[in-house]
Amino acid sequence: LNTLLKMEELLESVSDAVSSLVMYSIEADENNTAIPDIVPGATGVKAATDYLCDLAEQQAENWKKINQEPMFHKMVGACNDIRNDTKGIVDSATILRSEPFDRDGKKLLLASAKAVMQHMVVLLQLADLYDVTRIVKMAVRAKDQINSLVNSEPGNENFFKVAAQEAVSGTGDLTRTVLKRVPNIEDYGIKTRVEDNLKIIQNEINTLLQIMVNALRGDGAARSQATQK
């Protein structure tokens, strides 16, 4: 998630920088004046997007860990597109430094700027999708661990101990991971629902453990109560 936040911050700063470069070109056309030297700004954009792509390529490796090779290639492909797009921005800036009124140079600048913004959004969506996919897998695993706990046989204390540890660990990992994403939820209703459900999970897992202790001691009613929980 920390990598995703860094990528979002970079996207915002790069977006502002690219917009400034485009505005220089537009204002020059409107005023029929020479475009100022934008090579320093263009090289700054390239440095920022190179760093963004380095982070994203590291993040892309995570898709392999969950056997999603096609998503890995999509993310790396988006990085390659961004690197090519920013090269176009630098190339156009270099052309316009020598020929401030060059029409082809301005067209290349606008086309490259548009493309880099589009591909950065795609890249961020793919990075976010991995994070969501990971949470879904964690939720499924936690559900299975809880079911294993609930199905513990009376008298089998060793199995119960292992199942209890896994259930507590699994739900803890899930809630901590989701909590990190809560501040990024803009919809108040959805944000509240997520927070409420996280509190339920955190509170009820301890209650479930106590119920299961009673069930393992032969309390028949506790077994039914655990299933409901």
Short mmCIF file of C-alpha atoms in Angstrom, two decimals, residues 146 149 160 164 167-169 171-172 198-214 229:
data_model
loop_
_atom_site.label_atom_id
_atom_site.label_comp_id
_atom_site.label_asym_id
_atom_site.label_seq_id
_atom_site.Cartn_x
_atom_site.Cartn_y
_atom_site.Cartn_z
CA ILE A 146 -12.58 -19.42 10.74
CA LEU A 149 -11.86 -23.28 13.77
CA PHE A 160 -8.01 -26.20 18.08
CA ALA A 164 -7.33 -20.58 16.63
CA ALA A 167 -7.95 -17.58 12.54
CA VAL A 168 -6.68 -14.77 14.77
CA SER A 169 -3.64 -14.17 12.54
CA THR A 171 -8.40 -11.86 10.53
CA GLY A 172 -5.73 -9.58 12.04
CA LEU A 198 -13.90 -4.06 10.66
CA LYS A 199 -14.96 -3.35 14.24
CA ILE A 200 -17.31 -6.34 14.13
CA ILE A 201 -14.54 -8.63 12.91
CA GLN A 202 -12.09 -7.38 15.53
CA ASN A 203 -14.59 -7.81 18.36
CA GLU A 204 -16.30 -11.03 17.29
CA ILE A 205 -13.15 -13.09 16.68
CA ASN A 206 -12.37 -12.99 20.40
CA THR A 207 -15.96 -13.88 21.26
CA LEU A 208 -15.83 -16.78 18.80
CA LEU A 209 -12.67 -18.13 20.43
CA GLN A 210 -14.33 -18.20 23.84
CA ILE A 211 -17.40 -19.92 22.41
CA MET A 212 -15.22 -22.54 20.79
CA VAL A 213 -13.44 -23.19 24.07
CA ASN A 214 -16.83 -23.92 25.58
CA LYS A 229 -20.95 -16.25 14.73
#
